[in-house]
Amino acid sequence: MVRINGLSKVFKMHILKGKTIEGFKDVTCSVKPGQALGIKGKSGKGKSSVLKCIYRTYMPSRGAIEYDSKSYGVIDLARANEHEIINIRKSEISFITQFLHIIPRVTAIDVVAEPLLGSGVGVDEARERAAGVLTELGIPKALFDAFPSTFSGGEKQRINIARSVIKAPRLLLMDEPTASLDKKSTMTVVELLKGLKAKGTTMIGAFHDMWVMEQISDSIYEMDGGL
Ligand SMILES: Nc1ncnc2c1ncn2[C@@H]1O[C@H](COP(=O)(O)OP(=O)(O)OP(=O)(O)O)[C@@H](O)[C@H]1O
Ligand SMILES: [Mg+2]
């Protein structure tokens, strides 16, 4: 489903007169359809940067990310054009980032329902499905119509997870999805991810929590190059 080959990222720091910082070097790994790949490695080894390159928040410096896309067939995400990336993000790949990007004055339920509206689902059905995922993640009903800006760290993260999984993406990227959660919420998220995987979602995730990684992953890639 995804084959990463010789992927590297070097950051050019314009404010530091073009000085370069190595993000990560020569990453080669792959994941089969319906399986989950865990990425581990010490802080600063480049786990988040690899995920951001797959989602193309970052443009890789070298190497290839071959993704077997539904719309385009096998496509190299390191070279795909902006239009292709936007389309793929909209309909195939979702990213649970480390923190929720707050959208001002949008309620929790609408934050979660929004990706469905973009793909033609009606408002009522979208909100109903959003309520289902929020309930599954243990968010109290009283918070559905509140604004996530005032939520606790763990609540924000569960909203973030709900928003990323509501469409049951073809490929799910995750950056420390359970980092700010307690044991109970972590277990709920693990169950939700297992359920998604059983329905066919392929996953690539960076984890500090080895227990979570082992619960979800079929294979593990260790980042140990660089610094
Ligand atoms: N936008 C950026 N500009 C410059 N350097 C960056 C940028 N993003 C990441 N880096 C550098 O790339 C290296 C890898 O960072 P990254 O965040 O990918 O590590 P990580 O493995 O996810 O770490 P952690 O476990 O702490 O989350 C670090 O040295 C970091 O400073
Ligand atoms: Mg990181």
mmCIF file of C-alpha atoms and ligand atoms in Angstrom:
data_model
loop_
_atom_site.group_PDB
_atom_site.id
_atom_site.type_symbol
_atom_site.label_atom_id
_atom_site.label_comp_id
_atom_site.label_asym_id
_atom_site.label_seq_id
_atom_site.Cartn_x
_atom_site.Cartn_y
_atom_site.Cartn_z
ATOM 1 C CA MET A 1 0.000 0.000 0.000
ATOM 2 C CA VAL A 2 2.880 2.343 0.885
ATOM 3 C CA ARG A 3 6.520 1.763 -0.013
ATOM 4 C CA ILE A 4 8.992 4.330 1.275
ATOM 5 C CA ASN A 5 12.408 4.147 -0.338
ATOM 6 C CA GLY A 6 15.562 6.053 0.647
ATOM 7 C CA LEU A 7 13.532 8.947 2.011
ATOM 8 C CA SER A 8 15.479 11.897 3.457
ATOM 9 C CA LYS A 9 14.612 15.376 4.612
ATOM 10 C CA VAL A 10 17.028 18.253 5.056
ATOM 11 C CA PHE A 11 15.716 21.568 6.370
ATOM 12 C CA LYS A 12 17.296 24.662 4.920
ATOM 13 C CA MET A 13 17.203 27.428 7.496
ATOM 14 C CA HIS A 14 16.936 30.707 5.627
ATOM 15 C CA ILE A 15 17.123 32.740 8.814
ATOM 16 C CA LEU A 16 20.383 30.958 9.642
ATOM 17 C CA LYS A 17 21.982 31.973 6.328
ATOM 18 C CA GLY A 18 21.101 28.729 4.584
ATOM 19 C CA LYS A 19 22.469 26.470 7.333
ATOM 20 C CA THR A 20 20.934 22.994 7.045
ATOM 21 C CA ILE A 21 19.423 20.690 9.669
ATOM 22 C CA GLU A 22 18.998 17.002 8.974
ATOM 23 C CA GLY A 23 15.430 15.865 9.701
ATOM 24 C CA PHE A 24 16.045 12.181 8.929
ATOM 25 C CA LYS A 25 18.057 10.166 6.450
ATOM 26 C CA ASP A 26 17.548 7.167 4.218
ATOM 27 C CA VAL A 27 14.287 5.779 5.571
ATOM 28 C CA THR A 28 13.114 2.616 3.808
ATOM 29 C CA CYS A 29 10.006 0.753 4.989
ATOM 30 C CA SER A 30 6.637 -0.392 3.742
ATOM 31 C CA VAL A 31 3.152 -1.391 4.812
ATOM 32 C CA LYS A 32 0.721 -3.797 3.169
ATOM 33 C CA PRO A 33 -2.989 -3.017 2.694
ATOM 34 C CA GLY A 34 -4.949 -3.325 5.932
ATOM 35 C CA GLN A 35 -1.822 -3.565 8.070
ATOM 36 C CA ALA A 36 -0.286 -1.107 10.510
ATOM 37 C CA LEU A 37 3.323 0.060 10.599
ATOM 38 C CA GLY A 38 4.662 1.535 13.832
ATOM 39 C CA ILE A 39 7.579 3.965 13.740
ATOM 40 C CA LYS A 40 9.741 4.193 16.833
ATOM 41 C CA GLY A 41 12.885 6.066 17.711
ATOM 42 C CA LYS A 42 14.289 8.559 20.192
ATOM 43 C CA SER A 43 13.064 12.132 20.301
ATOM 44 C CA GLY A 44 14.362 14.158 17.359
ATOM 45 C CA LYS A 45 15.075 11.159 15.130
ATOM 46 C CA GLY A 46 12.498 12.330 12.602
ATOM 47 C CA LYS A 47 9.292 10.317 13.239
ATOM 48 C CA SER A 48 6.983 13.319 12.909
ATOM 49 C CA SER A 49 8.910 14.569 9.880
ATOM 50 C CA VAL A 50 8.490 11.225 8.055
ATOM 51 C CA LEU A 51 4.717 11.363 8.662
ATOM 52 C CA LYS A 52 4.599 14.987 7.525
ATOM 53 C CA CYS A 53 6.446 13.997 4.330
ATOM 54 C CA ILE A 54 3.869 11.258 3.630
ATOM 55 C CA TYR A 55 1.040 13.767 4.150
ATOM 56 C CA ARG A 56 3.201 16.273 2.251
ATOM 57 C CA THR A 57 3.091 18.934 4.932
ATOM 58 C CA TYR A 58 6.847 18.679 4.273
ATOM 59 C CA MET A 59 8.402 18.193 0.871
ATOM 60 C CA PRO A 60 10.956 15.337 1.049
ATOM 61 C CA SER A 61 14.514 16.158 -0.076
ATOM 62 C CA ARG A 62 15.283 12.738 -1.540
ATOM 63 C CA GLY A 63 13.666 9.337 -2.042
ATOM 64 C CA ALA A 64 10.221 8.077 -2.943
ATOM 65 C CA ILE A 65 6.879 7.397 -1.212
ATOM 66 C CA GLU A 66 4.955 5.078 -3.492
ATOM 67 C CA TYR A 67 1.322 4.994 -2.468
ATOM 68 C CA ASP A 68 -1.195 2.718 -4.148
ATOM 69 C CA SER A 69 -3.946 5.275 -4.504
ATOM 70 C CA LYS A 70 -7.585 4.590 -5.284
ATOM 71 C CA SER A 71 -7.874 7.556 -7.618
ATOM 72 C CA TYR A 72 -4.481 7.534 -9.333
ATOM 73 C CA GLY A 73 -3.032 4.024 -8.997
ATOM 74 C CA VAL A 74 0.555 3.922 -7.714
ATOM 75 C CA ILE A 75 1.663 7.514 -7.184
ATOM 76 C CA ASP A 76 4.887 8.900 -5.688
ATOM 77 C CA LEU A 77 3.733 11.260 -2.952
ATOM 78 C CA ALA A 78 7.188 12.844 -2.939
ATOM 79 C CA ARG A 79 6.540 14.062 -6.486
ATOM 80 C CA ALA A 80 2.759 14.330 -6.814
ATOM 81 C CA ASN A 81 1.447 17.782 -7.706
ATOM 82 C CA GLU A 82 -0.573 19.960 -5.318
ATOM 83 C CA HIS A 83 -3.854 19.110 -6.993
ATOM 84 C CA GLU A 84 -3.254 15.365 -6.588
ATOM 85 C CA ILE A 85 -2.196 15.823 -2.959
ATOM 86 C CA ILE A 86 -5.304 17.856 -2.120
ATOM 87 C CA ASN A 87 -7.544 15.248 -3.748
ATOM 88 C CA ILE A 88 -5.851 12.366 -1.960
ATOM 89 C CA ARG A 89 -6.072 14.174 1.394
ATOM 90 C CA LYS A 90 -9.740 14.838 0.841
ATOM 91 C CA SER A 91 -10.730 11.295 -0.051
ATOM 92 C CA GLU A 92 -8.050 8.794 1.010
ATOM 93 C CA ILE A 93 -5.468 9.848 3.592
ATOM 94 C CA SER A 94 -6.132 11.282 7.026
ATOM 95 C CA PHE A 95 -3.649 12.465 9.645
ATOM 96 C CA ILE A 96 -4.102 12.424 13.416
ATOM 97 C CA THR A 97 -1.664 15.202 14.262
ATOM 98 C CA GLN A 98 -0.173 15.539 17.728
ATOM 99 C CA PHE A 99 -2.431 18.464 18.631
ATOM 100 C CA LEU A 100 -5.889 19.600 17.548
ATOM 101 C CA HIS A 101 -5.883 22.579 15.243
ATOM 102 C CA ILE A 102 -8.603 24.712 16.827
ATOM 103 C CA ILE A 103 -11.205 26.180 14.510
ATOM 104 C CA PRO A 104 -12.659 29.203 16.355
ATOM 105 C CA ARG A 105 -16.386 29.164 17.172
ATOM 106 C CA VAL A 106 -17.086 25.726 15.705
ATOM 107 C CA THR A 107 -18.652 23.238 18.120
ATOM 108 C CA ALA A 108 -17.079 19.852 18.852
ATOM 109 C CA ILE A 109 -19.727 17.941 16.941
ATOM 110 C CA ASP A 110 -19.321 20.159 13.864
ATOM 111 C CA VAL A 111 -15.529 19.923 13.974
ATOM 112 C CA VAL A 112 -15.919 16.139 13.795
ATOM 113 C CA ALA A 113 -18.754 16.140 11.221
ATOM 114 C CA GLU A 114 -17.044 18.597 8.859
ATOM 115 C CA PRO A 115 -14.948 16.118 6.805
ATOM 116 C CA LEU A 116 -18.143 14.203 5.964
ATOM 117 C CA LEU A 117 -19.927 17.326 4.709
ATOM 118 C CA GLY A 118 -17.063 17.855 2.273
ATOM 119 C CA SER A 119 -17.791 14.480 0.724
ATOM 120 C CA GLY A 120 -21.503 14.998 0.179
ATOM 121 C CA VAL A 121 -23.089 13.554 3.343
ATOM 122 C CA GLY A 122 -26.093 15.573 4.601
ATOM 123 C CA VAL A 123 -25.810 17.684 7.778
ATOM 124 C CA ASP A 124 -28.120 15.528 9.913
ATOM 125 C CA GLU A 125 -26.438 12.266 9.005
ATOM 126 C CA ALA A 126 -22.969 13.796 9.424
ATOM 127 C CA ARG A 127 -23.835 15.056 12.923
ATOM 128 C CA GLU A 128 -25.364 11.712 13.842
ATOM 129 C CA ARG A 129 -22.236 9.859 12.797
ATOM 130 C CA ALA A 130 -20.070 12.435 14.589
ATOM 131 C CA ALA A 131 -22.096 11.891 17.776
ATOM 132 C CA GLY A 132 -21.519 8.148 17.405
ATOM 133 C CA VAL A 133 -17.726 8.480 17.234
ATOM 134 C CA LEU A 134 -17.639 11.043 20.057
ATOM 135 C CA THR A 135 -19.672 8.694 22.248
ATOM 136 C CA GLU A 136 -17.403 5.803 21.364
ATOM 137 C CA LEU A 137 -14.452 7.934 22.509
ATOM 138 C CA GLY A 138 -16.146 8.758 25.810
ATOM 139 C CA ILE A 139 -16.794 12.465 25.194
ATOM 140 C CA PRO A 140 -19.753 13.513 27.405
ATOM 141 C CA LYS A 141 -22.847 14.587 25.503
ATOM 142 C CA ALA A 142 -22.816 17.963 27.259
ATOM 143 C CA LEU A 143 -19.632 18.839 25.364
ATOM 144 C CA PHE A 144 -20.936 18.089 21.870
ATOM 145 C CA ASP A 145 -22.211 21.638 21.397
ATOM 146 C CA ALA A 146 -19.360 23.334 23.241
ATOM 147 C CA PHE A 147 -16.221 24.853 21.715
ATOM 148 C CA PRO A 148 -13.079 22.679 21.847
ATOM 149 C CA SER A 149 -10.871 25.713 22.627
ATOM 150 C CA THR A 150 -11.813 25.320 26.312
ATOM 151 C CA PHE A 151 -11.522 21.503 26.408
ATOM 152 C CA SER A 152 -8.886 19.611 28.384
ATOM 153 C CA GLY A 153 -5.830 18.299 26.540
ATOM 154 C CA GLY A 154 -7.203 14.766 26.459
ATOM 155 C CA GLU A 155 -10.631 15.932 25.265
ATOM 156 C CA LYS A 156 -9.062 18.007 22.490
ATOM 157 C CA GLN A 157 -7.027 15.027 21.389
ATOM 158 C CA ARG A 158 -10.096 12.788 21.275
ATOM 159 C CA ILE A 159 -11.897 15.402 19.129
ATOM 160 C CA ASN A 160 -8.843 15.377 16.879
ATOM 161 C CA ILE A 161 -8.947 11.583 16.603
ATOM 162 C CA ALA A 162 -12.703 11.559 15.954
ATOM 163 C CA ARG A 163 -12.318 14.109 13.149
ATOM 164 C CA SER A 164 -9.544 12.089 11.507
ATOM 165 C CA VAL A 165 -11.329 8.734 11.594
ATOM 166 C CA ILE A 166 -14.925 9.755 10.859
ATOM 167 C CA LYS A 167 -14.539 8.928 7.173
ATOM 168 C CA ALA A 168 -12.766 5.602 7.803
ATOM 169 C CA PRO A 169 -9.777 6.680 5.681
ATOM 170 C CA ARG A 170 -7.955 4.330 3.333
ATOM 171 C CA LEU A 171 -4.643 5.325 4.927
ATOM 172 C CA LEU A 172 -4.416 6.742 8.435
ATOM 173 C CA LEU A 173 -1.277 8.576 9.609
ATOM 174 C CA MET A 174 -0.892 9.124 13.348
ATOM 175 C CA ASP A 175 1.610 11.178 15.322
ATOM 176 C CA GLU A 176 1.547 10.145 18.999
ATOM 177 C CA PRO A 177 -2.259 9.852 18.944
ATOM 178 C CA THR A 178 -2.527 8.864 22.602
ATOM 179 C CA ALA A 179 0.205 11.112 24.045
ATOM 180 C CA SER A 180 -2.129 13.272 26.152
ATOM 181 C CA LEU A 181 -4.590 10.539 27.160
ATOM 182 C CA ASP A 182 -5.014 8.610 30.395
ATOM 183 C CA LYS A 183 -5.031 4.813 30.438
ATOM 184 C CA LYS A 184 -8.791 4.488 30.042
ATOM 185 C CA SER A 185 -9.035 6.849 27.058
ATOM 186 C CA THR A 186 -5.921 5.256 25.568
ATOM 187 C CA MET A 187 -7.590 1.852 25.683
ATOM 188 C CA THR A 188 -10.737 3.274 24.074
ATOM 189 C CA VAL A 189 -8.648 4.765 21.262
ATOM 190 C CA VAL A 190 -6.779 1.474 20.790
ATOM 191 C CA GLU A 191 -10.120 -0.335 20.445
ATOM 192 C CA LEU A 192 -11.347 2.240 17.935
ATOM 193 C CA LEU A 193 -8.162 1.906 15.874
ATOM 194 C CA LYS A 194 -8.389 -1.887 15.955
ATOM 195 C CA GLY A 195 -11.981 -1.602 14.698
ATOM 196 C CA LEU A 196 -10.895 0.661 11.832
ATOM 197 C CA LYS A 197 -8.118 -1.730 10.924
ATOM 198 C CA ALA A 198 -10.572 -4.626 10.865
ATOM 199 C CA LYS A 199 -12.580 -2.619 8.332
ATOM 200 C CA GLY A 200 -9.514 -2.294 6.107
ATOM 201 C CA THR A 201 -7.769 0.979 7.011
ATOM 202 C CA THR A 202 -3.990 0.848 6.525
ATOM 203 C CA MET A 203 -2.025 2.717 9.213
ATOM 204 C CA ILE A 204 1.358 4.319 9.793
ATOM 205 C CA GLY A 205 1.935 5.762 13.243
ATOM 206 C CA ALA A 206 4.658 7.201 15.464
ATOM 207 C CA PHE A 207 4.344 6.209 19.100
ATOM 208 C CA HIS A 208 6.210 6.766 22.335
ATOM 209 C CA ASP A 209 3.879 4.409 24.137
ATOM 210 C CA MET A 210 5.242 0.948 23.316
ATOM 211 C CA TRP A 211 2.115 -0.763 24.622
ATOM 212 C CA VAL A 212 -0.090 1.153 22.166
ATOM 213 C CA MET A 213 2.343 0.519 19.329
ATOM 214 C CA GLU A 214 2.406 -3.212 20.003
ATOM 215 C CA GLN A 215 -1.391 -3.378 20.252
ATOM 216 C CA ILE A 216 -1.873 -1.830 16.829
ATOM 217 C CA SER A 217 1.207 -2.533 14.725
ATOM 218 C CA ASP A 218 1.900 -5.539 12.514
ATOM 219 C CA SER A 219 5.476 -4.377 11.980
ATOM 220 C CA ILE A 220 7.782 -1.804 13.527
ATOM 221 C CA TYR A 221 10.414 0.406 11.902
ATOM 222 C CA GLU A 222 13.084 1.901 14.115
ATOM 223 C CA MET A 223 14.595 5.261 13.218
ATOM 224 C CA ASP A 224 18.160 5.201 14.480
ATOM 225 C CA GLY A 225 20.182 7.133 11.934
ATOM 226 C CA GLY A 226 21.177 10.762 12.099
ATOM 227 C CA LEU A 227 22.209 12.655 15.186
HETATM 228 N N1 LIG B 1 10.139 22.616 10.204
HETATM 229 C C1 LIG B 1 11.348 22.318 10.644
HETATM 230 N N2 LIG B 1 12.395 23.143 10.456
HETATM 231 C C2 LIG B 1 13.623 22.839 10.900
HETATM 232 N N3 LIG B 1 13.935 21.676 11.533
HETATM 233 C C3 LIG B 1 12.950 20.824 11.738
HETATM 234 C C4 LIG B 1 11.609 21.066 11.315
HETATM 235 N N4 LIG B 1 10.824 20.007 11.667
HETATM 236 C C5 LIG B 1 11.655 19.127 12.275
HETATM 237 N N5 LIG B 1 12.932 19.622 12.330
HETATM 238 C C6 LIG B 1 14.098 18.935 12.898
HETATM 239 O O1 LIG B 1 14.132 17.601 12.398
HETATM 240 C C7 LIG B 1 14.531 16.692 13.417
HETATM 241 C C8 LIG B 1 13.454 15.617 13.575
HETATM 242 O O2 LIG B 1 12.302 16.189 14.175
HETATM 243 P P1 LIG B 1 10.947 15.384 14.393
HETATM 244 O O3 LIG B 1 9.968 16.310 14.991
HETATM 245 O O4 LIG B 1 10.577 14.734 13.115
HETATM 246 O O5 LIG B 1 11.420 14.270 15.438
HETATM 247 P P2 LIG B 1 10.568 13.192 16.233
HETATM 248 O O6 LIG B 1 11.246 11.874 16.059
HETATM 249 O O7 LIG B 1 9.154 13.279 15.838
HETATM 250 O O8 LIG B 1 10.751 13.670 17.751
HETATM 251 P P3 LIG B 1 9.727 13.544 19.012
HETATM 252 O O9 LIG B 1 9.807 12.103 19.429
HETATM 253 O O10 LIG B 1 10.333 14.463 20.020
HETATM 254 O O11 LIG B 1 8.384 13.959 18.555
HETATM 255 C C9 LIG B 1 14.757 17.514 14.674
HETATM 256 O O12 LIG B 1 16.137 17.744 14.798
HETATM 257 C C10 LIG B 1 14.000 18.796 14.403
HETATM 258 O O13 LIG B 1 14.621 19.886 15.042
HETATM 259 MG MG MG B 2 7.415 13.828 16.879
#
